[in-house]
PDB file of C-alpha atoms in Angstrom:
ATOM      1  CA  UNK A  39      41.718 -85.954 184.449  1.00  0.00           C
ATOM      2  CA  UNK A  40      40.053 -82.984 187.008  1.00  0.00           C
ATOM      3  CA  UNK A  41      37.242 -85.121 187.141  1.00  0.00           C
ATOM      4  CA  UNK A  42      37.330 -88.630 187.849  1.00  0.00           C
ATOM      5  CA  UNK A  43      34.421 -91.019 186.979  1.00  0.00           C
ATOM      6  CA  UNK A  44      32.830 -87.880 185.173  1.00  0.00           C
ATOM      7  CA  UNK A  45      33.710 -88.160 181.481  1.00  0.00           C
ATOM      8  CA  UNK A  46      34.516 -90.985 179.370  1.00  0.00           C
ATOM      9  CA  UNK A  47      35.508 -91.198 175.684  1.00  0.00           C
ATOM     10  CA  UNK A  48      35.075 -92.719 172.365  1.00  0.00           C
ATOM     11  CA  UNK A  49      38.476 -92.941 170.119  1.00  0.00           C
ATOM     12  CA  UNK A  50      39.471 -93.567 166.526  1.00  0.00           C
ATOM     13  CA  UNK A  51      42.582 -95.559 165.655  1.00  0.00           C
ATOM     14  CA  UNK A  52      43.930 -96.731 162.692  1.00  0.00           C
ATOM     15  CA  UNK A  53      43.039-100.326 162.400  1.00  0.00           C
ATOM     16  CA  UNK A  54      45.856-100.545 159.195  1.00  0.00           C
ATOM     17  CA  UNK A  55      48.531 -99.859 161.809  1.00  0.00           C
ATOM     18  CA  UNK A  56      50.845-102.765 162.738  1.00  0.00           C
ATOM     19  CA  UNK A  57      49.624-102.738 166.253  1.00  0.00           C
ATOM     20  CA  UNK A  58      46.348-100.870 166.626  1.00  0.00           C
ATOM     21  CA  UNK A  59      45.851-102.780 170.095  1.00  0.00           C
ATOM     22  CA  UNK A  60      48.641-100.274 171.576  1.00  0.00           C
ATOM     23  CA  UNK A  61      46.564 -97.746 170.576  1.00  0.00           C
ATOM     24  CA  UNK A  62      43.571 -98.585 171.892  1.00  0.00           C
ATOM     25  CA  UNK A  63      45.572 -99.587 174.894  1.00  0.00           C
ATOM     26  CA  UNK A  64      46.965 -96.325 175.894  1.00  0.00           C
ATOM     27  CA  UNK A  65      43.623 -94.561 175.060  1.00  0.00           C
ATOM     28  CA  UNK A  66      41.643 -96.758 177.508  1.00  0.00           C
ATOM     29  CA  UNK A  67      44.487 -95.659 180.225  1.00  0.00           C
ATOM     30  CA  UNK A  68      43.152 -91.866 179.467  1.00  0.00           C
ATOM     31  CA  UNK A  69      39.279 -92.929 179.851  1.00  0.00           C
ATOM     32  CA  UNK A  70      38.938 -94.553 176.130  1.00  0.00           C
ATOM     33  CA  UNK A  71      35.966 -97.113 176.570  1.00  0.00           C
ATOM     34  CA  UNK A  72      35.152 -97.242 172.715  1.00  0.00           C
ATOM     35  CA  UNK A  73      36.607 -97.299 169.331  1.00  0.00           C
ATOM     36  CA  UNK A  74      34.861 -95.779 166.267  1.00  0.00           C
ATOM     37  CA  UNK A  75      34.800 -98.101 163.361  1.00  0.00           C
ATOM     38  CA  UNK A  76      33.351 -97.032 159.918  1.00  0.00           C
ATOM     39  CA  UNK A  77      32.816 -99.209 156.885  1.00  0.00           C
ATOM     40  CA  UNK A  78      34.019 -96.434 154.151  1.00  0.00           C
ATOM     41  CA  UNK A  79      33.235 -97.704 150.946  1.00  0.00           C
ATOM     42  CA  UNK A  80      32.895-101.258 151.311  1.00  0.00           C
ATOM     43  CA  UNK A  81      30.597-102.093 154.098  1.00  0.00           C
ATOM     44  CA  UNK A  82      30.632-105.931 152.830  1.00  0.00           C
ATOM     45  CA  UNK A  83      33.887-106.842 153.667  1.00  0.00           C
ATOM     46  CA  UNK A  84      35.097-103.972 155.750  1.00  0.00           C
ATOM     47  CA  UNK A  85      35.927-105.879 158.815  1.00  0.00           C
ATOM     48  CA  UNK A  86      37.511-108.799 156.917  1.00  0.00           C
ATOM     49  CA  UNK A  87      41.173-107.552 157.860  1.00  0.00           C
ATOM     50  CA  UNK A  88      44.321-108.096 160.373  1.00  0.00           C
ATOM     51  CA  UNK A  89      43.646-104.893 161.870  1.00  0.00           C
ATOM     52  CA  UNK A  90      40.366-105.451 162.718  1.00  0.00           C
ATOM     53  CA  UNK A  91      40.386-108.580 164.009  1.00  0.00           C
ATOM     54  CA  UNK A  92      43.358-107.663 166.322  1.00  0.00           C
ATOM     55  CA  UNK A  93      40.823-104.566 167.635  1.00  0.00           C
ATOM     56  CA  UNK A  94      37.924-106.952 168.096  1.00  0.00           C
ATOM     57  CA  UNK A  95      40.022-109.465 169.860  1.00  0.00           C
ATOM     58  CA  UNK A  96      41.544-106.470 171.936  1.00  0.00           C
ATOM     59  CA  UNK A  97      37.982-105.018 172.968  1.00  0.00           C
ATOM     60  CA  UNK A  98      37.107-108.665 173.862  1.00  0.00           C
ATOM     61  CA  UNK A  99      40.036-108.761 176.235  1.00  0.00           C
ATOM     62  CA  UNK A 100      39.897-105.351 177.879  1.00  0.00           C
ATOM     63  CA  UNK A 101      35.901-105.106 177.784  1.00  0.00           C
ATOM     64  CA  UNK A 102      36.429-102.140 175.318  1.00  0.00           C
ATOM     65  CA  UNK A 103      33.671-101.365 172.512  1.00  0.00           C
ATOM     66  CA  UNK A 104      33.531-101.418 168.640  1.00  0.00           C
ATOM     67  CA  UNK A 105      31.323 -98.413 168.139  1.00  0.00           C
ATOM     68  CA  UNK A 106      30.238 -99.000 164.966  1.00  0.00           C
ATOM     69  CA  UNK A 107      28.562 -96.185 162.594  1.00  0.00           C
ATOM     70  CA  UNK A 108      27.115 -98.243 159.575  1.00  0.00           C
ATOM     71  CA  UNK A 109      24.367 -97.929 157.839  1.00  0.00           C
ATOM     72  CA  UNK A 110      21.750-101.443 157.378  1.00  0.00           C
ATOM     73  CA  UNK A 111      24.370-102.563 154.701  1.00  0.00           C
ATOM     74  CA  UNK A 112      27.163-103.112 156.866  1.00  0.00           C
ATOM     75  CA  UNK A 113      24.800-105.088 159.038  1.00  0.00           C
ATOM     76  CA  UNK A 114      25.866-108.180 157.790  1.00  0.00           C
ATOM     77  CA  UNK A 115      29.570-107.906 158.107  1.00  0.00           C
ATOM     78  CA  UNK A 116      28.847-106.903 161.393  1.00  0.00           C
ATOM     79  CA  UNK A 117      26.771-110.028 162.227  1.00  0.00           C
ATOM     80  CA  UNK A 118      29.663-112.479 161.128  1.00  0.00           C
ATOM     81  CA  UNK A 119      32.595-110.665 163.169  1.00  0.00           C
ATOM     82  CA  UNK A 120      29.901-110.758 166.247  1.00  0.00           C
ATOM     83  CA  UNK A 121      29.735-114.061 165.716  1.00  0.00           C
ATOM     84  CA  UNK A 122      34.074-114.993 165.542  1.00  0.00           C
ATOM     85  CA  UNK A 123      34.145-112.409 168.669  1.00  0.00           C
ATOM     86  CA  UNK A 124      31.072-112.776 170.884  1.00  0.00           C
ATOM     87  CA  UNK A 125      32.823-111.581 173.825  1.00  0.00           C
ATOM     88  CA  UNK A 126      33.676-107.780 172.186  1.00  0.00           C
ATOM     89  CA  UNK A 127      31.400-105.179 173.342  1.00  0.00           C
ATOM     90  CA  UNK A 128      29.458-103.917 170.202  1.00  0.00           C
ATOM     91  CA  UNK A 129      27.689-100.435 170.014  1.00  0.00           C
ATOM     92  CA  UNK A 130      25.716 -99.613 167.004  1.00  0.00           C
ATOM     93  CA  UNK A 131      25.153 -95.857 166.628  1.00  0.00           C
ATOM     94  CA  UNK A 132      21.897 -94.391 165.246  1.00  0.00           C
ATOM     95  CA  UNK A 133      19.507 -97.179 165.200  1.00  0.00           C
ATOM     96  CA  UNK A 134      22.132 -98.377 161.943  1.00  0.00           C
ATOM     97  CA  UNK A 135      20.724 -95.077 160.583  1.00  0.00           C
ATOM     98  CA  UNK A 136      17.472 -96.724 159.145  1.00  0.00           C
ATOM     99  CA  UNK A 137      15.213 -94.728 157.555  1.00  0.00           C
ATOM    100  CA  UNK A 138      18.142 -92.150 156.936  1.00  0.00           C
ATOM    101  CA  UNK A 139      17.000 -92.159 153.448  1.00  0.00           C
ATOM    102  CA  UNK A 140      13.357 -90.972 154.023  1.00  0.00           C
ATOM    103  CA  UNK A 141      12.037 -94.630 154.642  1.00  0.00           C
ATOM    104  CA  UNK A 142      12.094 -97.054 157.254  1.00  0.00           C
ATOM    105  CA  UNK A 143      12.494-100.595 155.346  1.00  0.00           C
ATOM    106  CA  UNK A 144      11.327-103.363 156.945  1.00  0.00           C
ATOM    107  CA  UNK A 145      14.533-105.550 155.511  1.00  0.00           C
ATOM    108  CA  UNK A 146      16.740-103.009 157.278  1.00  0.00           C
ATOM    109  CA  UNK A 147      14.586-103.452 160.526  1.00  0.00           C
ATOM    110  CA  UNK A 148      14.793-107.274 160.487  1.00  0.00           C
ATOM    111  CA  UNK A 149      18.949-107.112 160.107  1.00  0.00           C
ATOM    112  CA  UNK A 150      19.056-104.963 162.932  1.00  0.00           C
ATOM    113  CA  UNK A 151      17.388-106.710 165.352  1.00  0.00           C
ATOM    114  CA  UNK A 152      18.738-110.214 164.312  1.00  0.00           C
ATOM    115  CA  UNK A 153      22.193-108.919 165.642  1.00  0.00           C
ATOM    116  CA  UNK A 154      19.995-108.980 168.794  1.00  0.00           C
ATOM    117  CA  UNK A 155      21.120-112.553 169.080  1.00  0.00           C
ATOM    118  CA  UNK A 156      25.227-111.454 170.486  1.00  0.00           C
ATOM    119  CA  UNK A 157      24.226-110.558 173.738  1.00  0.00           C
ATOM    120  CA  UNK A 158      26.858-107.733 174.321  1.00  0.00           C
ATOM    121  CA  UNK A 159      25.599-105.742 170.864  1.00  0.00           C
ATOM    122  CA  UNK A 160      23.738-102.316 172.166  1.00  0.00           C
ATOM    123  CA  UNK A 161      21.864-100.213 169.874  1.00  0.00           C
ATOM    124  CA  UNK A 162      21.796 -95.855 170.313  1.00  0.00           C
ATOM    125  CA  UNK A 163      18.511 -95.387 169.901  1.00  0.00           C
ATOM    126  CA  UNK A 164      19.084 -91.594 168.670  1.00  0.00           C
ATOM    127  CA  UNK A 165      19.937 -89.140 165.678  1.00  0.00           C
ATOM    128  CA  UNK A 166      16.064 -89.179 165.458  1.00  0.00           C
ATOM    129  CA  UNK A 167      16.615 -85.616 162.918  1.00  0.00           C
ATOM    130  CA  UNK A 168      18.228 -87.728 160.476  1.00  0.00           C
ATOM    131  CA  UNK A 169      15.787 -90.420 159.958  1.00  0.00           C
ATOM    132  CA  UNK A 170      12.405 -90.901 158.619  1.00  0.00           C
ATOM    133  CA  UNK A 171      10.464 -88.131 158.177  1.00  0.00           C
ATOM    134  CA  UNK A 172      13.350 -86.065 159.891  1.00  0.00           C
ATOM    135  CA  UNK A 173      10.785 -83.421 161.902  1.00  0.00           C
ATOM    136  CA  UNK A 174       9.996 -83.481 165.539  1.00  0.00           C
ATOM    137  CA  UNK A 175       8.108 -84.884 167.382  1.00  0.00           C
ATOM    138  CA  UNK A 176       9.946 -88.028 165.706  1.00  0.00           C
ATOM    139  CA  UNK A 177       6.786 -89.932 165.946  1.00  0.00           C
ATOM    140  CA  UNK A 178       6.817 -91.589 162.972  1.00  0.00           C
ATOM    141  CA  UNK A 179       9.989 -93.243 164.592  1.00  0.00           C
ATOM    142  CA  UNK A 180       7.591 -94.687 167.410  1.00  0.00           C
ATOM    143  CA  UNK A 181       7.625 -98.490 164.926  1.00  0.00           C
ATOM    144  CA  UNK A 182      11.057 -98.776 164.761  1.00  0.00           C
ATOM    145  CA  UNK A 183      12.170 -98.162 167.982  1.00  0.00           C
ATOM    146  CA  UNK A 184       9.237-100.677 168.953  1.00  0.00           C
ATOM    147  CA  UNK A 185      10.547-103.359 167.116  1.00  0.00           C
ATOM    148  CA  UNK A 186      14.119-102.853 168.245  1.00  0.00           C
ATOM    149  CA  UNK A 187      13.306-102.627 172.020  1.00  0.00           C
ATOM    150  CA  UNK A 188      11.126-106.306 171.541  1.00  0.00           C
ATOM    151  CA  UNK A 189      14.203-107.652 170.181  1.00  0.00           C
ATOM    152  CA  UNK A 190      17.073-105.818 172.437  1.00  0.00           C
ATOM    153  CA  UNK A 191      15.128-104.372 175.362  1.00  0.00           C
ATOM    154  CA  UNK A 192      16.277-102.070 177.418  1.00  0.00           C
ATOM    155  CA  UNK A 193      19.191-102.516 179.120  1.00  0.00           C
ATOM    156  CA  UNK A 194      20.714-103.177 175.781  1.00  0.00           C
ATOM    157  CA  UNK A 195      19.295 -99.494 174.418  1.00  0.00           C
ATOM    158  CA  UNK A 196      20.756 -95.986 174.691  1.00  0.00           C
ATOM    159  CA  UNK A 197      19.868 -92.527 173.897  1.00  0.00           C
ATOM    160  CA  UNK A 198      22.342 -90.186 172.840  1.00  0.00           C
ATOM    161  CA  UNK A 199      23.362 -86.436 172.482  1.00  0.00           C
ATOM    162  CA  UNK A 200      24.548 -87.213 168.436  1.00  0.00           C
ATOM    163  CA  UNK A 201      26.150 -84.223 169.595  1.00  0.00           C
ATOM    164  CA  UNK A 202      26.659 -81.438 167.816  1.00  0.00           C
ATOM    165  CA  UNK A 203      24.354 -82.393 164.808  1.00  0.00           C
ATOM    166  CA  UNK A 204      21.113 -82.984 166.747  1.00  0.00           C
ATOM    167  CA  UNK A 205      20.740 -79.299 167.076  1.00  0.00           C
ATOM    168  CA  UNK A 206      21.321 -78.040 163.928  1.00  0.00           C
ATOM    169  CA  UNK A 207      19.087 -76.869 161.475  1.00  0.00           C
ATOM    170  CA  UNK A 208      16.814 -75.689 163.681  1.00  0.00           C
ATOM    171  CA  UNK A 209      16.485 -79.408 165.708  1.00  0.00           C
ATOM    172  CA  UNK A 210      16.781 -79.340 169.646  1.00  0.00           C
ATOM    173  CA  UNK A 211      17.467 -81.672 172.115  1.00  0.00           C
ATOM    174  CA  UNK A 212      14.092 -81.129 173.741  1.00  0.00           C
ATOM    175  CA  UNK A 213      11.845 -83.217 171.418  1.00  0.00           C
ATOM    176  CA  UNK A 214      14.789 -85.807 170.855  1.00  0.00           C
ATOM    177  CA  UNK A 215      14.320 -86.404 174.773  1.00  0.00           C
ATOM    178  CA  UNK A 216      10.777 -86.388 175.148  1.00  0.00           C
ATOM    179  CA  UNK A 217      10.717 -88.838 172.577  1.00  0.00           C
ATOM    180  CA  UNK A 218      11.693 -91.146 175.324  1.00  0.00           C
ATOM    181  CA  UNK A 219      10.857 -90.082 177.888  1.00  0.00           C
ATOM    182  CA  UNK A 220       6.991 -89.267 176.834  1.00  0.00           C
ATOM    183  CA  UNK A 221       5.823 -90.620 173.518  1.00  0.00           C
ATOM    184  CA  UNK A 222       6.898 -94.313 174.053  1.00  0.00           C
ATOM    185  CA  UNK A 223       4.001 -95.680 176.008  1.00  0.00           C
ATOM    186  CA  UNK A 224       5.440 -99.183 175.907  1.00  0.00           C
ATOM    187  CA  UNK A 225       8.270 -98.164 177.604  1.00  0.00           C
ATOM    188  CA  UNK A 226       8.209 -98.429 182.177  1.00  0.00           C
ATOM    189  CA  UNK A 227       9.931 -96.089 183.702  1.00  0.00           C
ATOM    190  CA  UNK A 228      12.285 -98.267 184.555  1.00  0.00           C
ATOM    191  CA  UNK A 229      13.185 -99.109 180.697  1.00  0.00           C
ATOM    192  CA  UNK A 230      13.872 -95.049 180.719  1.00  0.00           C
ATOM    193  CA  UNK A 231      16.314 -95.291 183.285  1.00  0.00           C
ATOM    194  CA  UNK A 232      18.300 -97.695 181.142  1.00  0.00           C
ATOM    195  CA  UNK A 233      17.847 -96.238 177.943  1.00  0.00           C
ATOM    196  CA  UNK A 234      18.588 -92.446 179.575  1.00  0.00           C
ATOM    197  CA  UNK A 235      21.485 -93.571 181.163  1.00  0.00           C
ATOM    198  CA  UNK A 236      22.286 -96.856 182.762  1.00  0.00           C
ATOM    199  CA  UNK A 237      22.989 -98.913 179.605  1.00  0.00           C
ATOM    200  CA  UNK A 238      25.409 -96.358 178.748  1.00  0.00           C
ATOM    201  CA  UNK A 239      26.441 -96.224 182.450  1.00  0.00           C
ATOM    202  CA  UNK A 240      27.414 -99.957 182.095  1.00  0.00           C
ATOM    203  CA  UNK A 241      29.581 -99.714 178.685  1.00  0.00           C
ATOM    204  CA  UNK A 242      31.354 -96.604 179.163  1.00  0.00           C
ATOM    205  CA  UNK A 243      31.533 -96.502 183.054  1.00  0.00           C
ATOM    206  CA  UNK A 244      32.728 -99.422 184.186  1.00  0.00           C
TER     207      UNK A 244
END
């Protein structure tokens, strides 16, 4: 509250809760521009109650974001609320963690960037340490987030700080930055500017 404009938030609420719209409501009063949602142990039918569907139609109204940290497959679930709620903001954290089991599969790729077709879903192109190969420089990355920037381009892209769990076990913000903003040569440096901040300028800051 000492610093307008400066920070903005992410919240959870409890989509089982009679109202979970009031919740989100008097979190976005505080700064609140997203809402983690998490597919637990059924990622096929995960968004297929009252709660949700009250939270999508809330974020539709108030321009407020389903952050959503799934893996490739929730994808699909994903794809059908996207298409009941095109208007709700749609953030999907960690590239939908492909590759989180030490492979990038080309299935997973091809889900993800079909969602590309709901033009308010964004992808965080980050968490590189936990994907792949998992060791810096992150090139063997380089495919994937070719693939998804063809689909989504850039003003639909963001990098992000994954903070505090991009620098442990010896990782480092360093090499997750450079990653963008040296070792993508298909990238202008324009597309930087949206994928290093103003993408996320335009969902969380506005």
């Amino acid at each position: 509250q000492a610093s307008p404009g400066v920070f903005s938030g992410v919240g959870i609420v409890n989509s089982s809760a009679a109202a979970p719209e009031k919740a989100m409501d008097d979190l976005a009063r505080h700064g609140v521009r997203g809402f983690r949602i998490v597919p637990g142990s059924s990622p096929q039918h995960w968004l297929d109650t009252p709660g949700m569907n009250r939270m999508w139609q809330f974020g539709a109204t108030k321009r407020l974001a389903m952050c959503a940290l799934v893996g490739p497959d929730a994808l699909p679930s994903l794809d059908r609320m996207c298409d009941k709620y095109p208007e709700t903001p749609v953030v999907i954290d960690h590239l939908a963690r492909i590759g989180i089991g030490g492979r990038v599969r080309d299935a997973d790729v091809r889900l993800l960037c079909g969602l590309s077709k709901h033009p308010n879903v964004k992808v965080k192109v980050s968490a590189f340490y936990a994907l792949s190969k998992k060791n810096a420089p992150y090139d063997d990355l380089i495919p994937l987030i070719r693939r998804v920037f063809e689909d989504y381009g850039p003003k639909r892209l963001m990098w992000a700080s994954d903070s505090p769990f991009q620098v442990e076990d010896g990782h480092q913000y360093a090499p997750s930055l450079a990653l963008v903003r040296e070792r993508l040569p298909f990238l202008s440096n324009e597309d930087r500017e949206w994928m290093l901040e103003r993408t996320a300028a335009s969902v969380f800051f506005t």
